[in-house]
Each structure stands twice: as C-alpha cells, then as structure tokens.
Coordinates of N, CA and C in Angstrom, one line a residue:
I1 N 19.9 -5.3 7.4 CA 19.7 -4.3 6.7 C 17.8 -4.5 7.0
L2 N 17.4 -3.4 7.4 CA 16.1 -3.7 6.8 C 15.7 -2.4 6.2
T3 N 14.8 -2.9 5.0 CA 14.2 -2.2 4.2 C 12.8 -2.3 4.2
D4 N 12.2 -0.6 4.7 CA 10.6 -0.7 4.9 C 9.6 -1.6 5.8
P5 N 10.6 -2.2 6.6 CA 10.1 -3.0 7.8 C 8.5 -2.9 8.1
Y6 N 7.4 -3.6 7.8 CA 5.9 -4.0 8.1 C 5.7 -5.2 9.2
L7 N 5.6 -4.8 10.1 CA 5.3 -5.4 11.5 C 4.3 -5.6 12.1
S8 N 3.2 -4.5 11.6 CA 2.2 -4.8 12.3 C 0.9 -4.3 11.8
D9 N 0.1 -4.1 11.6 CA -1.5 -4.2 10.9 C -2.2 -2.4 11.2
S10 N -1.0 -1.7 11.2 CA -1.3 -0.3 11.2 C -2.1 -0.2 10.0
V11 N -1.9 0.0 8.9 CA -2.6 0.1 7.6 C -4.2 0.0 7.7
A12 N -4.6 -1.3 8.4 CA -5.5 -1.4 8.3 C -6.3 -0.3 9.2
K13 N -5.9 0.4 9.7 CA -6.7 1.4 11.1 C -7.7 2.9 10.1
S14 N -6.8 2.9 9.2 CA -6.8 3.9 8.1 C -7.6 3.2 7.0
E15 N -7.3 2.0 6.8 CA -7.8 1.8 5.1 C -8.4 -0.2 6.1
P16 N -9.4 -0.1 6.2 CA -9.9 -1.6 7.1 C -9.7 -2.5 5.7
Q17 N -9.6 -2.0 4.4 CA -9.7 -3.2 3.8 C -8.4 -3.0 3.5
N18 N -7.4 -3.2 3.7 CA -5.8 -3.4 3.4 C -5.4 -3.9 5.2
F19 N -6.3 -4.9 5.5 CA -5.7 -5.9 6.5 C -4.7 -6.8 6.0
R20 N -3.7 -7.1 7.4 CA -3.0 -8.0 6.6 C -3.7 -9.3 6.9
R21 N -3.2 -10.1 5.3 CA -3.8 -11.4 5.2 C -2.5 -12.3 6.2
Q22 N -1.3 -11.8 6.1 CA -0.5 -12.7 6.9 C -0.3 -12.3 8.7
P23 N -0.2 -13.3 9.7 CA 0.1 -12.6 11.0 C 1.1 -12.4 11.0
V24 N 1.7 -11.0 12.2 CA 2.9 -10.7 12.5 C 3.4 -12.0 12.9
D25 N 5.1 -12.0 12.4 CA 6.3 -13.4 12.9 C 6.6 -12.7 14.3
E26 N 6.3 -12.8 15.5 CA 7.2 -11.6 16.6 C 8.8 -12.0 16.5
R27 N 9.3 -13.1 15.5 CA 10.6 -13.2 16.0 C 11.7 -11.8 15.5
F28 N 10.9 -11.7 14.3 CA 11.6 -10.3 13.6 C 12.2 -9.0 14.4
F29 N 11.3 -9.5 15.9 CA 11.7 -8.3 16.5 C 12.9 -8.6 17.7
K30 N 13.3 -9.9 17.7 CA 14.2 -10.1 18.2 C 15.8 -9.7 17.3
L31 N 15.4 -9.1 16.1 CA 16.4 -9.2 15.4 C 17.2 -7.6 15.8
K32 N 18.5 -7.6 15.6 CA 19.0 -5.9 16.1 C 19.1 -5.6 14.9
P33 N 19.0 -4.6 14.2 CA 19.3 -4.3 12.5 C 20.4 -3.1 13.1
D34 N 21.4 -3.2 12.1 CA 21.8 -2.2 11.7 C 21.8 -0.7 11.2
V35 N 20.9 -1.2 10.0 CA 20.3 -0.2 9.2 C 18.5 -0.6 8.9
I36 N 18.2 0.9 9.1 CA 16.7 0.5 8.3 C 17.0 2.0 7.3
V37 N 16.1 1.5 6.1 CA 15.9 1.7 5.3 C 14.3 2.1 4.9
V38 N 13.8 3.2 4.8 CA 12.7 4.2 4.5 C 12.6 4.5 2.8
T39 N 11.7 4.2 2.1 CA 12.0 5.0 0.5 C 11.2 6.0 0.2
H40 N 9.8 5.8 1.1 CA 8.9 6.8 1.4 C 7.8 6.8 2.4
A41 N 6.9 7.2 2.1 CA 6.0 7.8 3.4 C 5.0 7.4 4.0
H42 N 4.8 6.6 3.1 CA 3.0 5.9 2.9 C 3.6 4.8 4.3
G43 N 2.0 4.5 4.9 CA 2.2 3.8 6.0 C 2.7 2.3 5.8
D44 N 2.4 1.6 4.4 CA 3.0 0.3 4.6 C 4.3 -0.1 4.3
H45 N 5.0 1.1 4.1 CA 6.8 1.0 3.8 C 7.1 1.8 5.0
Y46 N 6.4 3.0 6.0 CA 6.8 4.0 6.9 C 6.5 4.0 8.2
D47 N 6.2 2.5 8.4 CA 5.7 2.1 9.4 C 6.2 2.4 10.6
K48 N 5.5 3.3 11.6 CA 5.4 3.6 12.9 C 5.5 2.6 13.6
E49 N 5.0 2.0 13.8 CA 4.4 1.3 15.1 C 5.8 -0.2 15.1
T50 N 5.8 -0.8 13.8 CA 7.4 -1.5 13.7 C 8.0 -0.4 14.1
L51 N 8.8 0.4 13.8 CA 10.2 1.6 14.0 C 9.9 1.9 15.5
R52 N 8.8 1.6 16.3 CA 9.2 2.0 18.0 C 9.7 1.0 18.3
R53 N 9.2 -0.3 17.4 CA 10.3 -1.6 18.6 C 11.4 -2.1 17.8
Y54 N 12.5 -1.3 17.0 CA 13.7 -0.9 16.6 C 14.6 0.4 16.9
L55 N 14.0 1.1 17.5 CA 14.3 2.7 17.6 C 14.6 3.0 19.0
G56 N 15.2 2.2 19.7 CA 15.4 2.8 21.2 C 15.9 3.5 21.4
E57 N 16.3 4.1 23.0 CA 17.2 5.3 23.0 C 18.7 4.9 22.9
K58 N 19.4 3.4 23.2 CA 19.8 2.9 22.5 C 20.8 1.7 21.6
S59 N 20.0 2.1 20.7 CA 19.3 0.8 19.4 C 20.9 1.0 18.6
G60 N 21.4 2.4 18.6 CA 22.5 2.1 17.8 C 22.0 2.0 16.3
V61 N 21.0 2.1 15.4 CA 20.6 2.2 14.1 C 20.9 3.2 13.5
L62 N 21.4 3.1 11.9 CA 21.8 3.6 11.0 C 20.1 4.1 10.4
V63 N 20.0 5.1 10.3 CA 18.7 5.3 9.2 C 18.4 6.7 8.3
L64 N 18.1 5.6 7.3 CA 18.2 6.4 5.6 C 16.7 6.8 5.0
S65 N 16.6 7.7 4.9 CA 15.2 7.9 4.4 C 14.8 9.3 3.4
P66 N 14.3 9.4 3.1 CA 13.8 10.6 1.9 C 13.7 12.0 2.8
K67 N 13.4 12.6 1.8 CA 13.1 14.6 2.6 C 11.9 14.3 3.2
S68 N 10.5 13.2 2.8 CA 9.2 13.3 2.8 C 9.3 12.5 4.7
V69 N 10.3 11.8 4.8 CA 10.1 10.7 5.9 C 11.0 11.6 7.0
W70 N 12.0 11.9 6.0 CA 13.5 12.2 7.6 C 12.9 13.5 8.3
S71 N 12.4 14.5 8.2 CA 11.8 15.1 9.3 C 11.5 14.5 10.5
D72 N 10.0 13.6 9.8 CA 9.6 12.8 10.8 C 10.2 12.1 11.4
V73 N 11.1 10.9 11.3 CA 11.9 9.7 11.7 C 12.6 10.3 12.5
R74 N 13.5 11.6 12.4 CA 14.1 11.8 13.4 C 13.7 11.9 14.7
M75 N 12.2 12.1 14.9 CA 11.7 12.0 15.9 C 11.8 11.2 17.5
F76 N 11.6 10.1 16.5 CA 12.2 8.5 17.4 C 13.4 8.7 18.3
G77 N 14.2 9.7 18.1 CA 15.3 9.9 18.8 C 16.0 9.2 19.0
G78 N 17.5 8.9 19.9 CA 17.9 8.0 20.5 C 19.4 8.1 20.7
I79 N 20.2 7.8 20.9 CA 21.1 9.0 21.4 C 22.6 8.1 20.5
R80 N 22.3 7.2 20.0 CA 23.2 6.6 19.5 C 22.7 6.2 17.9
N81 N 21.4 6.4 17.2 CA 21.1 6.3 16.1 C 21.2 7.4 15.6
R82 N 21.1 7.2 14.2 CA 21.7 8.1 13.1 C 20.9 8.5 12.1
Y83 N 20.4 9.8 11.8 CA 19.2 9.3 10.8 C 19.4 10.6 9.6
V84 N 20.0 9.8 8.4 CA 20.4 10.5 7.3 C 19.6 10.9 6.2
L85 N 19.6 12.4 5.5 CA 18.9 12.3 4.7 C 19.3 11.7 2.7
F86 N 18.3 11.0 2.6 CA 18.8 9.9 1.8 C 18.1 10.0 0.9
D87 N 18.3 11.3 -0.4 CA 17.7 11.6 -1.3 C 18.1 10.8 -2.8
C88 N 17.3 11.1 -3.7 CA 17.7 10.6 -5.1 C 19.0 11.1 -5.4
G89 N 20.3 9.6 -5.3 CA 21.5 10.2 -6.1 C 22.3 10.7 -4.9
T90 N 22.1 10.1 -3.7 CA 22.7 10.3 -2.3 C 23.3 9.0 -2.3
E91 N 24.7 8.6 -1.6 CA 25.5 7.9 -1.7 C 25.8 7.5 0.0
W92 N 25.9 6.2 0.5 CA 26.0 6.4 1.9 C 26.7 5.3 1.9
T93 N 28.1 4.8 2.8 CA 28.8 3.8 3.1 C 29.2 2.9 4.0
E94 N 28.5 1.9 5.0 CA 28.7 1.3 5.8 C 28.9 0.6 5.8
D95 N 30.0 0.0 6.8 CA 31.3 -1.3 7.1 C 30.8 -1.9 5.7
G96 N 31.6 -1.5 4.6 CA 32.2 -1.8 3.4 C 30.7 -2.4 2.8
I97 N 29.3 -1.5 3.1 CA 28.1 -1.7 1.7 C 28.0 -0.8 1.4
R98 N 28.3 -0.5 0.0 CA 26.9 1.3 -0.6 C 25.9 0.9 -0.3
F99 N 25.7 2.1 -0.1 CA 23.8 2.1 -0.5 C 23.6 3.3 -1.6
R100 N 23.3 3.1 -2.2 CA 22.6 4.7 -3.1 C 21.1 4.9 -3.4
A101 N 20.5 5.4 -3.1 CA 18.8 6.2 -3.7 C 19.1 6.3 -4.9
V102 N 18.2 5.8 -5.5 CA 18.0 6.0 -7.3 C 16.2 6.7 -7.2
K103 N 15.8 6.8 -8.0 CA 14.8 7.5 -8.4 C 13.2 6.4 -8.1
A104 N 12.2 6.8 -7.9 CA 11.1 6.0 -7.7 C 10.1 7.3 -8.4
E105 N 9.2 6.7 -9.3 CA 8.1 7.5 -9.6 C 6.4 6.9 -8.9
H106 N 6.5 7.9 -7.6 CA 5.6 7.3 -7.1 C 4.6 8.9 -6.6
S107 N 3.6 8.1 -5.8 CA 2.5 9.5 -5.2 C 3.3 9.9 -4.6
D108 N 4.1 9.4 -3.5 CA 5.1 10.6 -2.9 C 6.2 10.5 -4.0
A109 N 6.3 11.9 -4.0 CA 7.0 13.0 -4.8 C 9.0 12.7 -4.3
C110 N 9.0 12.6 -3.2 CA 10.2 12.5 -2.8 C 10.6 10.8 -2.2
A111 N 9.4 9.7 -3.2 CA 10.1 7.9 -2.8 C 11.6 7.8 -3.5
I112 N 11.7 7.2 -3.1 CA 13.1 6.5 -3.4 C 13.0 4.9 -4.0
G113 N 14.4 4.5 -5.0 CA 14.5 3.1 -4.6 C 16.2 2.4 -3.7
L114 N 16.6 1.9 -4.3 CA 17.4 1.3 -3.3 C 18.6 0.5 -4.2
V115 N 19.8 0.9 -3.9 CA 20.7 -0.2 -4.7 C 21.7 -0.2 -2.8
V116 N 21.6 -1.4 -3.6 CA 22.9 -1.8 -2.3 C 24.2 -2.8 -2.5
S117 N 25.3 -2.3 -2.9 CA 26.4 -3.0 -3.5 C 26.8 -3.4 -2.3
A118 N 27.5 -4.7 -2.2 CA 28.7 -5.5 -1.3 C 29.4 -6.8 -1.6
E119 N 30.3 -6.9 -1.7 CA 31.3 -8.3 -1.7 C 30.9 -8.6 -3.6
G120 N 31.2 -7.6 -3.9 CA 30.7 -7.9 -5.6 C 29.7 -8.1 -6.1
K121 N 28.4 -7.8 -5.1 CA 27.1 -8.2 -5.8 C 26.2 -6.9 -5.7
S122 N 25.0 -6.2 -6.7 CA 24.5 -5.6 -5.7 C 22.9 -6.2 -6.6
Y123 N 21.9 -5.6 -5.4 CA 20.5 -5.7 -5.4 C 20.1 -4.2 -5.4
Y124 N 19.0 -4.6 -6.1 CA 17.7 -3.1 -6.4 C 16.5 -3.3 -6.0
V125 N 16.3 -2.7 -4.8 CA 15.1 -2.7 -4.6 C 14.2 -1.4 -4.7
T126 N 13.4 -1.4 -5.8 CA 13.0 0.0 -6.4 C 12.1 0.8 -5.5
G127 N 11.4 0.2 -4.6 CA 10.6 0.8 -3.8 C 8.9 0.7 -4.4
D128 N 8.1 1.2 -4.0 CA 7.0 1.6 -5.0 C 6.8 2.3 -6.2
T129 N 6.9 2.2 -7.5 CA 7.3 2.8 -8.4 C 6.4 2.2 -10.1
L130 N 6.3 3.4 -10.8 CA 5.9 3.3 -11.4 C 7.0 3.0 -12.6
Y131 N 7.1 2.4 -14.1 CA 7.7 2.3 -15.5 C 7.6 3.9 -15.5
H132 N 9.2 4.0 -15.9 CA 9.2 5.6 -15.7 C 10.8 5.9 -16.7
E133 N 10.8 6.7 -17.7 CA 11.9 7.0 -18.1 C 13.1 7.1 -17.1
A134 N 12.6 8.2 -16.4 CA 13.8 8.8 -15.3 C 14.2 7.4 -14.2
V135 N 13.8 6.9 -13.4 CA 13.7 6.0 -13.2 C 15.1 5.1 -13.7
F136 N 15.1 4.8 -15.4 CA 16.2 3.6 -15.6 C 17.8 5.0 -15.5
G137 N 17.6 6.5 -15.8 CA 18.2 7.5 -16.4 C 19.3 7.2 -14.4
S138 N 18.7 7.1 -13.6 CA 18.5 7.0 -11.9 C 19.8 6.2 -11.9
L139 N 19.9 5.2 -12.5 CA 20.0 3.3 -12.4 C 21.6 3.8 -12.6
P140 N 22.3 2.9 -11.4 CA 24.1 3.0 -11.9 C 24.1 1.7 -12.8
R141 N 25.2 1.6 -14.3 CA 25.3 1.1 -15.3 C 25.6 -0.5 -14.3
K142 N 25.5 -1.2 -14.4 CA 25.7 -2.4 -13.5 C 24.8 -3.9 -13.3
K143 N 24.5 -5.2 -13.6 CA 24.7 -5.8 -13.6 C 23.8 -6.2 -12.0
Y144 N 22.9 -6.8 -12.1 CA 22.2 -7.0 -10.1 C 21.4 -8.2 -10.6
E145 N 22.3 -8.7 -9.3 CA 22.0 -9.8 -8.7 C 20.6 -10.0 -8.7
A146 N 19.8 -9.3 -8.2 CA 17.7 -9.1 -7.8 C 17.9 -7.7 -7.9
V147 N 16.1 -8.6 -8.4 CA 15.8 -6.5 -8.6 C 14.7 -7.7 -7.7
F148 N 14.1 -6.3 -6.7 CA 12.9 -6.3 -5.9 C 11.6 -5.0 -6.4
L149 N 10.5 -5.2 -6.7 CA 9.4 -4.8 -7.5 C 8.4 -5.0 -7.2
P150 N 7.5 -3.4 -7.1 CA 5.8 -4.3 -7.3 C 5.6 -4.5 -8.2
V151 N 4.3 -5.1 -8.4 CA 3.1 -5.9 -9.5 C 2.3 -5.9 -9.4
N152 N 1.6 -5.1 -8.4 CA 0.3 -5.6 -8.4 C -0.5 -4.1 -9.0
G153 N -0.3 -3.4 -9.4 CA -0.6 -2.3 -10.6 C -1.6 -2.0 -9.6
R154 N -2.2 -1.6 -8.5 CA -2.6 -0.3 -7.7 C -1.6 0.3 -7.0
G155 N -2.6 1.4 -6.2 CA -1.3 2.3 -5.8 C -0.1 3.5 -6.4
N156 N -0.2 3.3 -7.8 CA 0.7 4.2 -7.9 C 2.0 3.4 -8.5
N157 N 1.7 1.9 -8.5 CA 2.5 0.7 -8.9 C 2.6 -0.1 -9.9
M158 N 4.0 -0.6 -10.5 CA 3.7 -1.3 -11.8 C 2.6 -2.6 -11.8
N159 N 1.9 -2.4 -12.7 CA 1.3 -3.9 -13.2 C 2.1 -4.8 -13.2
F160 N 1.6 -6.2 -14.0 CA 2.4 -7.3 -14.4 C 2.9 -7.3 -15.5
V161 N 2.7 -6.7 -16.3 CA 2.8 -6.2 -17.3 C 4.1 -5.5 -17.5
D162 N 3.6 -4.0 -16.8 CA 4.7 -3.4 -16.6 C 6.2 -4.0 -16.0
A163 N 5.7 -4.0 -14.9 CA 6.8 -5.0 -14.3 C 7.6 -5.7 -14.8
E164 N 6.5 -6.9 -15.9 CA 7.5 -7.5 -16.9 C 8.8 -6.4 -17.8
R165 N 8.3 -5.7 -18.2 CA 9.1 -4.5 -19.1 C 10.1 -4.1 -18.0
F166 N 9.7 -4.1 -17.0 CA 10.6 -2.7 -16.6 C 12.4 -4.6 -16.1
V167 N 12.3 -5.6 -15.8 CA 13.0 -6.8 -15.8 C 13.7 -6.9 -16.6
K168 N 13.0 -7.0 -18.4 CA 13.5 -7.4 -19.6 C 14.9 -5.5 -19.6
R169 N 14.2 -4.7 -18.9 CA 14.7 -3.0 -19.5 C 16.2 -3.4 -18.5
I170 N 16.2 -3.9 -17.6 CA 17.6 -3.9 -16.3 C 18.4 -5.2 -16.9
R171 N 19.4 -5.6 -16.6 CA 20.4 -6.2 -16.2 C 20.1 -7.1 -15.0
T172 N 19.3 -7.9 -14.8 CA 19.1 -8.5 -13.8 C 19.3 -10.3 -13.8
K173 N 19.6 -11.1 -13.1 CA 19.8 -12.3 -12.8 C 18.3 -13.0 -12.3
Y174 N 17.8 -12.3 -11.1 CA 16.2 -12.5 -10.7 C 15.6 -11.4 -10.2
A175 N 14.3 -11.3 -10.6 CA 13.3 -10.7 -10.3 C 12.3 -11.4 -9.0
V176 N 12.5 -10.4 -8.1 CA 11.5 -10.7 -6.6 C 10.6 -10.1 -6.8
P177 N 8.8 -10.3 -7.1 CA 7.4 -9.7 -7.1 C 7.6 -9.0 -5.7
L178 N 6.5 -8.0 -5.6 CA 6.4 -7.0 -4.3 C 5.4 -7.1 -4.3
H179 N 4.8 -6.3 -3.4 CA 3.4 -6.1 -2.9 C 2.2 -7.4 -3.7
I180 N 2.6 -8.1 -3.0 CA 1.5 -9.7 -3.2 C 1.4 -10.5 -1.8
G181 N 0.2 -10.9 -1.9 CA 0.4 -11.5 -0.7 C -0.2 -11.3 0.8
M182 N 0.2 -9.4 1.0 CA 0.0 -9.4 2.4 C -1.5 -8.7 2.2
F183 N -1.9 -7.6 1.2 CA -3.0 -7.1 1.3 C -3.9 -7.2 0.4
D184 N -3.8 -8.2 -0.7 CA -4.8 -8.8 -1.4 C -4.2 -10.0 -2.2
E185 N -5.2 -10.3 -3.2 CA -5.4 -11.9 -3.4 C -4.5 -12.1 -4.3
L186 N -3.6 -11.0 -5.3 CA -2.9 -12.0 -6.3 C -2.1 -12.9 -5.6
T187 N -1.2 -13.3 -7.0 CA -0.9 -14.4 -6.5 C 0.4 -14.2 -8.0
A188 N 1.7 -14.6 -7.1 CA 2.7 -14.6 -8.1 C 3.1 -15.1 -9.5
E189 N 2.1 -16.2 -9.6 CA 2.3 -17.7 -10.3 C 1.4 -17.3 -11.4
D190 N 0.8 -15.8 -11.7 CA 0.5 -15.4 -12.6 C 1.1 -14.3 -12.9
W191 N 2.2 -14.3 -13.0 CA 3.3 -12.7 -13.6 C 4.5 -14.2 -14.6
C192 N 4.5 -12.9 -16.0 CA 4.9 -14.3 -16.8 C 5.8 -13.2 -16.6
C193 N 7.3 -14.1 -15.9 CA 8.3 -13.3 -16.1 C 9.7 -14.6 -16.1
S194 N 10.8 -14.8 -16.8 CA 12.0 -15.7 -16.8 C 12.8 -15.7 -15.8
K195 N 12.5 -14.2 -14.8 CA 13.6 -14.8 -14.2 C 13.0 -14.7 -12.2
K196 N 11.3 -14.6 -12.3 CA 10.8 -14.3 -11.3 C 11.2 -15.4 -10.1
I197 N 12.1 -14.9 -9.1 CA 11.6 -16.3 -7.8 C 10.6 -15.6 -6.9
I198 N 9.6 -16.3 -6.4 CA 8.2 -16.3 -5.8 C 8.5 -16.6 -4.4
P199 N 9.1 -15.1 -3.8 CA 9.1 -14.9 -1.8 C 7.9 -16.2 -1.3
Q200 N 8.6 -16.8 -0.6 CA 7.6 -16.9 1.0 C 7.5 -16.4 1.7
I201 N 6.6 -16.0 1.9 CA 6.9 -14.3 3.0 C 7.1 -15.3 4.7
Y202 N 8.2 -14.3 4.8 CA 9.3 -15.0 6.5 C 10.3 -16.2 6.3
R203 N 10.5 -16.1 4.9 CA 11.7 -17.6 4.5 C 12.2 -16.8 3.8
E204 N 13.6 -17.8 4.1 CA 14.7 -16.7 3.4 C 14.5 -17.6 1.8
I205 N 14.8 -16.1 1.2 CA 14.9 -17.0 -0.4 C 16.4 -17.2 -0.5
K206 N 16.4 -18.7 -1.5 CA 17.9 -19.0 -1.5 C 18.1 -18.9 -3.2
L207 N 19.4 -18.3 -3.4 CA 19.9 -18.1 -4.5 C 20.9 -19.0 -5.0
D208 N 20.9 -19.2 -6.1 CA 22.4 -20.0 -6.6 C 24.1 -19.5 -6.4

C-alpha cells in the first residue's frame, strides 16, 4: 500500500524553493504496489512522475482517489488497473484490508484523510489538513495504532501546537509527524508530543 508516493523532484519545477532535500531512493521503484491512495490534487501528493513508474499497462494496481484527482488519474489507463472514486465516507475492502476515506480540511476542497484497518489494528493518515471539527466528526470511533499528520504550519496544514492538540483529541498509541525534512528545515525534535515517533526517511518505523 502506497499513500501519496512522491519519488521525484517535480514540485521544484513550479516552486523552485521547494526542491527535495533528500534524494530519491531508486529502490522503491522495484516495489509492485497492490494499492495506491492519493489524498488530494497537490503535486507533492499527486505526483504524476512517480505514478508513471507504477501505473503501467499491466501493473494491476488499485488506485483510490478523491474527486479532484479521479478523472485525471484514470488517464494513466492500464487494462488491469482499477480506479475508484474515493470521497469522504467511502469504504473499500481489498484482500481483507478496509480502507475508509475521512474528512480533511485543506485548500483542495475534495481532500481526504485515510483510515486503514487490518488484523485488528487501524492506522490514520490525515492527509494535508488543518485542525477542524468536521475532521473529527468524520472519524470512526476507534483507537488507532498510529496517526500520521502534518506539522509544518504552512500551505493550510497544522502547526506544531495544533498538531499536538489533534493527537490529544483522538485515541492513538503513536503519532508520526509529516511534512518535515523534505522541503524545509523543520525538525520534529521541536514538536512537543509525548506520543511522537520521529521518522527517518526511507527507513522502516519499528513499533512495539
């Protein structure tokens, strides 16, 4: 399962200041994903250069994406690929894994978050979002193993303070900060959150 894969430097073509601080690890193009989820239409989340590497004519990938992406991403084609309109509230079950699209409050009005549930555990990727009551209202009432959320405070994303409030508001064991280290100089060490796990780019996160 890949969520918003960004393995290029395409954003820098229109926003030179947002060049990659971390080089692309070519090993990831050897992966053959079963599912790709795109949360919204912005180039650092819906990266066509990356998707071209995964969505071949016979790749057989399930692509879940909201309305702002769905019509465009279908143009990748592929006789074995499946493209599902995945707006807030939609659920899709694949090989025993349940995917649910939830609300995100972002400058893309169709942006979604993602809840993935399997083997008795649920993981929540907020997508790019602000702290907003409608987001909490869309969430399934359950405890999450981990939440992955933006903390950079730019581009209609939560800042450190609101991201900490967000984590306290939901029931989660771990919190993984996103939008750090790739485009800017933020460091997660400055985020005051007792449940945080700081990701190392391209390294697996080990959970207890």
